[in-house]
Coordinates of C-alpha atoms in Angstrom, one line a residue:
X28 CA 0.0 -0.2 0.5
X29 CA 1.2 3.9 -0.6
X30 CA 0.8 6.2 1.8
X31 CA 0.0 10.9 2.4
X32 CA 2.7 12.7 0.7
X33 CA 0.6 14.6 -1.7
X34 CA 0.9 17.9 -3.1
X35 CA -1.0 19.6 -5.8
X36 CA -0.5 23.5 -6.2
X37 CA -1.4 25.3 -9.8
X38 CA 2.0 24.0 -11.1
X39 CA 1.7 20.8 -13.1
X40 CA 4.6 19.8 -11.1
X41 CA 2.3 19.2 -8.1
X42 CA 1.3 16.3 -9.4
X43 CA 3.9 14.9 -8.8
X44 CA 3.6 14.5 -5.2
X45 CA -0.1 13.8 -5.3
X46 CA 1.0 10.4 -7.0
X47 CA 3.9 9.9 -4.4
X48 CA 1.5 10.3 -1.5
X49 CA 1.0 7.4 0.8
X50 CA -2.1 5.5 0.7
X51 CA -3.2 6.0 4.1
X52 CA -3.9 9.8 3.1
X53 CA -6.8 8.9 1.4
X54 CA -8.4 6.8 4.1
X55 CA -11.2 9.6 4.0
X56 CA -13.1 8.0 0.8
X57 CA -16.0 6.0 0.4
X58 CA -15.6 2.9 0.3
X59 CA -16.9 -0.7 -1.7
X60 CA -16.9 -4.2 -1.0
X61 CA -14.4 -6.5 -3.1
X62 CA -16.4 -8.7 -5.0
X63 CA -17.9 -5.5 -6.4
X64 CA -14.9 -4.0 -7.4
X65 CA -13.3 -6.8 -8.7
X66 CA -16.6 -7.7 -10.8
X67 CA -16.4 -3.6 -12.3
X68 CA -12.7 -3.8 -12.9
X69 CA -13.0 -7.8 -15.1
X70 CA -16.3 -5.7 -17.0
X71 CA -13.8 -2.1 -17.6
X72 CA -11.4 -2.3 -21.2
X73 CA -8.3 -3.1 -20.2
X74 CA -5.5 -0.5 -19.8
X75 CA -1.1 -0.9 -20.6
X76 CA 0.4 0.4 -17.6
X77 CA 3.9 0.9 -17.3
X78 CA 5.6 -2.2 -15.8
X79 CA 9.8 -2.3 -15.1
X80 CA 11.9 -5.0 -14.6
X81 CA 15.6 -6.1 -12.7
X82 CA 17.2 -8.8 -12.7
X83 CA 20.1 -10.7 -12.7
X84 CA 20.2 -14.5 -13.0
X85 CA 18.2 -15.9 -9.9
X86 CA 16.5 -12.7 -8.7
X87 CA 13.6 -10.7 -11.1
X88 CA 12.3 -7.8 -9.5
X89 CA 9.2 -5.7 -11.2
X90 CA 8.1 -2.5 -10.5
X91 CA 4.5 -1.1 -11.3
X92 CA 3.6 2.3 -10.5
X93 CA -0.2 2.9 -8.9
X94 CA -2.9 5.2 -8.7
X95 CA -4.2 5.4 -4.7
X96 CA -7.5 6.7 -6.2
X97 CA -9.6 6.6 -8.8
X98 CA -13.4 7.7 -10.5
X99 CA -13.7 3.4 -11.9
X100 CA -12.8 0.1 -11.7
X101 CA -10.1 -0.3 -14.8
X102 CA -8.7 -3.4 -15.5
X103 CA -6.1 -3.6 -15.2
X104 CA -4.9 -7.0 -13.7
X105 CA -3.4 -9.1 -17.6
X106 CA -1.0 -9.3 -19.5
X107 CA 2.4 -8.8 -18.4
X108 CA 1.2 -7.3 -15.6
X109 CA -0.9 -10.0 -13.8
X110 CA 1.8 -12.7 -14.7
X111 CA 4.1 -10.3 -12.8
X112 CA 2.1 -10.5 -9.7
X113 CA 1.0 -14.0 -10.8
X114 CA 4.7 -14.5 -10.5
X115 CA 6.2 -13.0 -7.5
X116 CA 7.2 -14.6 -3.9
X117 CA 6.5 -10.9 -2.7
X118 CA 5.2 -8.3 -2.3
X119 CA 7.1 -4.8 -2.0
X120 CA 4.5 -2.1 -1.2
X121 CA 5.3 1.8 0.6
X122 CA 3.6 0.8 3.8
X123 CA 2.1 -2.8 5.6
X124 CA -0.9 -3.9 2.9
X125 CA -2.5 -5.0 5.8
X126 CA -1.8 -1.3 8.2
X127 CA -3.8 1.0 5.9
X128 CA -7.1 -0.1 6.6
X129 CA -6.3 1.2 10.2
X130 CA -4.1 3.7 9.8
X131 CA -6.7 6.7 10.4
X132 CA -6.1 6.8 14.7
X133 CA -2.3 7.6 13.4
X134 CA -3.8 10.4 11.0
X135 CA -5.9 11.4 13.3
X136 CA -3.7 12.1 16.3
X137 CA -0.3 13.2 13.9
X138 CA -2.4 15.8 12.8
X139 CA -2.9 17.2 16.4
X140 CA -2.1 21.3 16.7
X141 CA 0.3 21.3 20.2
X142 CA 1.1 25.2 19.6
X143 CA -2.5 26.0 21.7
X144 CA -3.3 27.7 18.3
X145 CA -6.4 27.4 16.3
X146 CA -5.5 26.4 12.5
X147 CA -7.4 29.9 11.1
X148 CA -5.6 32.1 14.1
X149 CA -2.2 31.3 12.7
X150 CA -2.3 32.0 9.4
X151 CA -1.7 35.7 8.3
X152 CA -5.3 37.8 7.1
X153 CA -4.7 37.2 3.5
X154 CA -4.3 33.5 3.8
X155 CA -7.1 33.2 6.2
X156 CA -9.3 34.3 3.9
X157 CA -8.6 32.5 0.8
X158 CA -8.1 29.7 2.9
X159 CA -11.7 30.4 4.4
X160 CA -13.1 31.0 0.6
X161 CA -12.4 27.8 -0.7
X162 CA -13.7 25.1 2.5
X163 CA -16.6 27.6 1.9
X164 CA -16.4 26.5 -2.0
X165 CA -16.2 22.7 -0.8
X166 CA -19.3 23.2 1.7
X167 CA -17.3 22.5 4.4
X168 CA -17.0 24.5 7.9
X169 CA -14.5 27.3 8.2
X170 CA -13.5 25.8 12.0
X171 CA -14.0 22.5 10.8
X172 CA -9.9 21.8 10.9
X173 CA -9.6 23.9 13.3
X174 CA -8.0 21.5 15.5
X175 CA -5.1 20.0 12.9
X176 CA -1.8 21.2 11.8
X177 CA -1.2 23.2 8.4
X178 CA -0.7 19.4 6.6
X179 CA -3.6 18.4 7.3
X180 CA -6.5 20.9 5.8
X181 CA -4.5 20.8 2.6
X182 CA -4.6 17.3 2.3
X183 CA -8.2 17.1 2.7
X184 CA -8.6 19.6 0.5
X185 CA -6.7 18.0 -1.7
X186 CA -8.5 14.8 -1.6
X187 CA -12.4 16.0 -1.0
X188 CA -13.5 16.9 -4.4
X189 CA -12.0 13.8 -5.7
X190 CA -14.2 11.9 -3.2
X191 CA -16.7 14.3 -4.5
X192 CA -15.4 14.1 -8.0
X193 CA -16.1 10.3 -7.5
X194 CA -12.9 8.9 -7.0
X195 CA -12.0 5.8 -4.1
X196 CA -9.7 4.3 -2.6
X197 CA -11.5 0.5 -2.8
X198 CA -11.8 1.9 -7.2
X199 CA -7.5 2.4 -6.6
X200 CA -4.7 0.0 -8.0
X201 CA -3.1 -0.1 -4.4
X202 CA -6.2 -2.0 -2.3
X203 CA -6.7 -4.3 -5.3
X204 CA -3.5 -5.7 -4.9
X205 CA -3.0 -5.7 -2.0
X206 CA -6.5 -8.2 -1.9
X207 CA -5.1 -10.5 -4.2
X208 CA -1.5 -10.6 -2.6
X209 CA -4.3 -12.0 0.4
X210 CA -5.5 -14.5 -1.4
X211 CA -2.4 -15.6 -2.3
X212 CA -1.2 -15.5 1.3
X213 CA 2.2 -13.5 -0.5
X214 CA 4.7 -12.4 2.2
X215 CA 4.6 -8.4 2.6
X216 CA 7.3 -6.2 3.4
X217 CA 7.1 -2.5 3.1
X218 CA 9.5 0.0 3.0
X219 CA 7.5 2.3 5.6
X220 CA 4.9 2.4 8.0
X221 CA 2.0 4.9 8.5
X222 CA 4.1 6.9 11.8
X223 CA 7.4 7.5 9.3
X224 CA 4.7 8.5 6.5
X225 CA 2.5 11.1 8.4
X226 CA 6.0 12.1 10.1
X227 CA 7.9 13.4 6.8
X228 CA 4.2 15.7 6.8
X229 CA 4.7 16.3 10.4
X230 CA 8.0 17.6 10.3
X231 CA 7.7 19.9 7.4
X232 CA 8.9 23.5 8.5
X233 CA 5.3 25.2 9.4
X234 CA 5.8 27.8 6.7
X235 CA 6.6 24.8 4.1
X236 CA 2.8 24.1 5.1
X237 CA 1.6 27.2 4.9
X238 CA 3.3 27.0 0.7
X239 CA 1.6 23.8 0.3
X240 CA -1.5 24.7 1.4
X241 CA -1.4 28.0 -0.2
X242 CA -0.9 25.9 -3.8
X243 CA -3.6 23.4 -2.8
X244 CA -6.2 26.7 -2.8
X245 CA -4.9 28.0 -6.2
X246 CA -5.4 24.6 -7.7
X247 CA -8.6 23.5 -6.4
X248 CA -10.5 24.9 -9.6
X249 CA -8.0 22.6 -11.6
X250 CA -7.7 19.6 -9.1
X251 CA -10.0 17.4 -11.4
X252 CA -9.5 18.3 -15.0
X253 CA -5.3 17.8 -13.3
X254 CA -5.7 14.0 -12.4
X255 CA -7.5 13.1 -15.2
X256 CA -5.2 14.0 -17.0
X257 CA -2.8 12.1 -15.3
X258 CA -4.1 9.2 -14.8
X259 CA -5.0 8.7 -18.9
X260 CA -2.1 8.5 -19.2
X261 CA -1.0 6.4 -16.4
X262 CA -4.2 4.2 -18.4
X263 CA -1.3 4.0 -20.9
X264 CA 1.5 3.7 -20.1
X265 CA 2.9 7.0 -20.9
X266 CA 5.8 7.5 -18.9
X267 CA 7.4 10.4 -21.0
X268 CA 3.8 12.9 -20.9
X269 CA 3.4 11.3 -17.0
X270 CA 7.2 12.8 -16.3
X271 CA 5.9 15.7 -17.6
X272 CA 3.1 16.8 -16.2
X273 CA 5.1 14.9 -12.9
X274 CA 8.0 17.5 -13.3
X275 CA 6.5 20.7 -15.3
X276 CA 8.3 24.1 -13.0
X277 CA 9.1 22.6 -10.2
X278 CA 8.5 24.8 -7.1
X279 CA 9.6 23.7 -3.7
X280 CA 12.5 21.7 -3.9
X281 CA 12.1 21.3 -0.2
X282 CA 9.4 19.1 -0.3
X283 CA 10.5 17.3 -3.1
X284 CA 13.4 15.9 -1.5
X285 CA 11.2 15.3 2.0
X286 CA 8.1 13.3 0.2
X287 CA 10.1 11.9 -3.2
X288 CA 14.3 12.1 -3.3
X289 CA 15.3 10.8 0.1
X290 CA 12.3 7.5 -0.4
X291 CA 13.4 7.1 -3.9
X292 CA 17.2 7.0 -3.0
X293 CA 16.0 4.8 -0.2
X294 CA 14.4 2.6 -1.8
X295 CA 16.7 2.1 -4.8
X296 CA 18.8 1.3 -1.9
X297 CA 17.6 -1.3 -0.6
X298 CA 16.0 -2.9 -3.5
X299 CA 20.0 -3.0 -5.4
X300 CA 20.3 -5.0 -2.0
X301 CA 17.8 -7.4 -2.7
X302 CA 18.9 -8.6 -5.6
X303 CA 21.6 -10.7 -3.7
X304 CA 18.9 -12.6 -2.6
X305 CA 16.6 -15.0 -5.3
X306 CA 13.1 -14.8 -5.8
X307 CA 10.4 -13.3 -8.2
X308 CA 9.9 -9.6 -6.7
X309 CA 7.0 -7.4 -7.3
X310 CA 6.8 -3.8 -6.3
X311 CA 3.6 -2.1 -6.4
X312 CA 4.3 1.6 -5.6
X313 CA 3.2 5.2 -6.2
X314 CA 3.5 5.8 -10.1
X315 CA 5.1 9.1 -9.0
X316 CA 8.1 7.7 -7.7
X317 CA 8.5 5.7 -11.0
X318 CA 8.6 8.6 -13.0
X319 CA 10.7 12.0 -13.8
X320 CA 14.0 12.8 -13.5
X321 CA 15.3 11.1 -9.3
X322 CA 13.2 7.9 -9.9
X323 CA 13.4 5.2 -8.4
X324 CA 15.1 4.0 -11.5
X325 CA 17.4 6.5 -12.0
X326 CA 18.1 5.9 -8.5
X327 CA 19.4 2.5 -8.9
X328 CA 21.0 3.1 -12.1
X329 CA 23.3 5.7 -10.4
X330 CA 23.8 2.7 -8.1
X331 CA 25.3 0.5 -11.1
X332 CA 21.4 -1.4 -11.4
X333 CA 19.5 -1.2 -14.9
X334 CA 16.2 -0.8 -15.3
X335 CA 13.7 -1.7 -18.4
X336 CA 10.8 -1.1 -19.6
X337 CA 8.9 -4.3 -19.6
X338 CA 5.4 -2.9 -21.0

């Protein structure tokens, strides 16, 4: 499963942070039964999302980029992707597959303010006015997140429009990969924990959090169109276009380093070491980690490990 890093600002590069967001960030979105998910996915047209392979003489590692939430079921489980997952002896995800659904309490606890101030009271007048207007536009009471940190308010303002537009975690690829892994009793290794992922947000400087909130507010009018464009690129496996969407006008190096680059470096280090142990591994992480400069593949290449595009 994936986890909370997501930041959509006015620039399309902000889609990178949304794609790299841990799945537990999407806990507020609606659910459906596993049976309904599988039935809908089977009836949907097949798509061809990107898939990469890393291997040596006795180890194969598949790299698959996921989308946390989708507006409808997608028939992704076909062709090379299905064969790769079926052949795997181990599933590697961002957080344990059985932890994401139980992480709501972690998010709520770690997002509580500790400075004794209401969120709106801590914002300068101009930023507060923009924030209250954004909340009103979504039908959310202005005081709804007064007890929470700035990053949490930004996350909710990102996710709630998607929920209204029909996006859900149950339609997302992470939930479906996890379900298939459970059915097969597939061993699961996780790069991170829910607490670690939330901590990445929680430890951001307040000014960075406020910048994040402001950019999310500016992006609200085009969030759905931007995400729809990104999802379309993912469905067709258009990694180049996806990278363009994710990297246009990179404007926040601090967030990129914390939420993307540092994690990609750590994951690539683990993957390189995993090649020393025989077996077949299927890695399912946010598509933002596998696209554009500084991707996991780039970090592997820097360490002398080649990734081959399979689909």
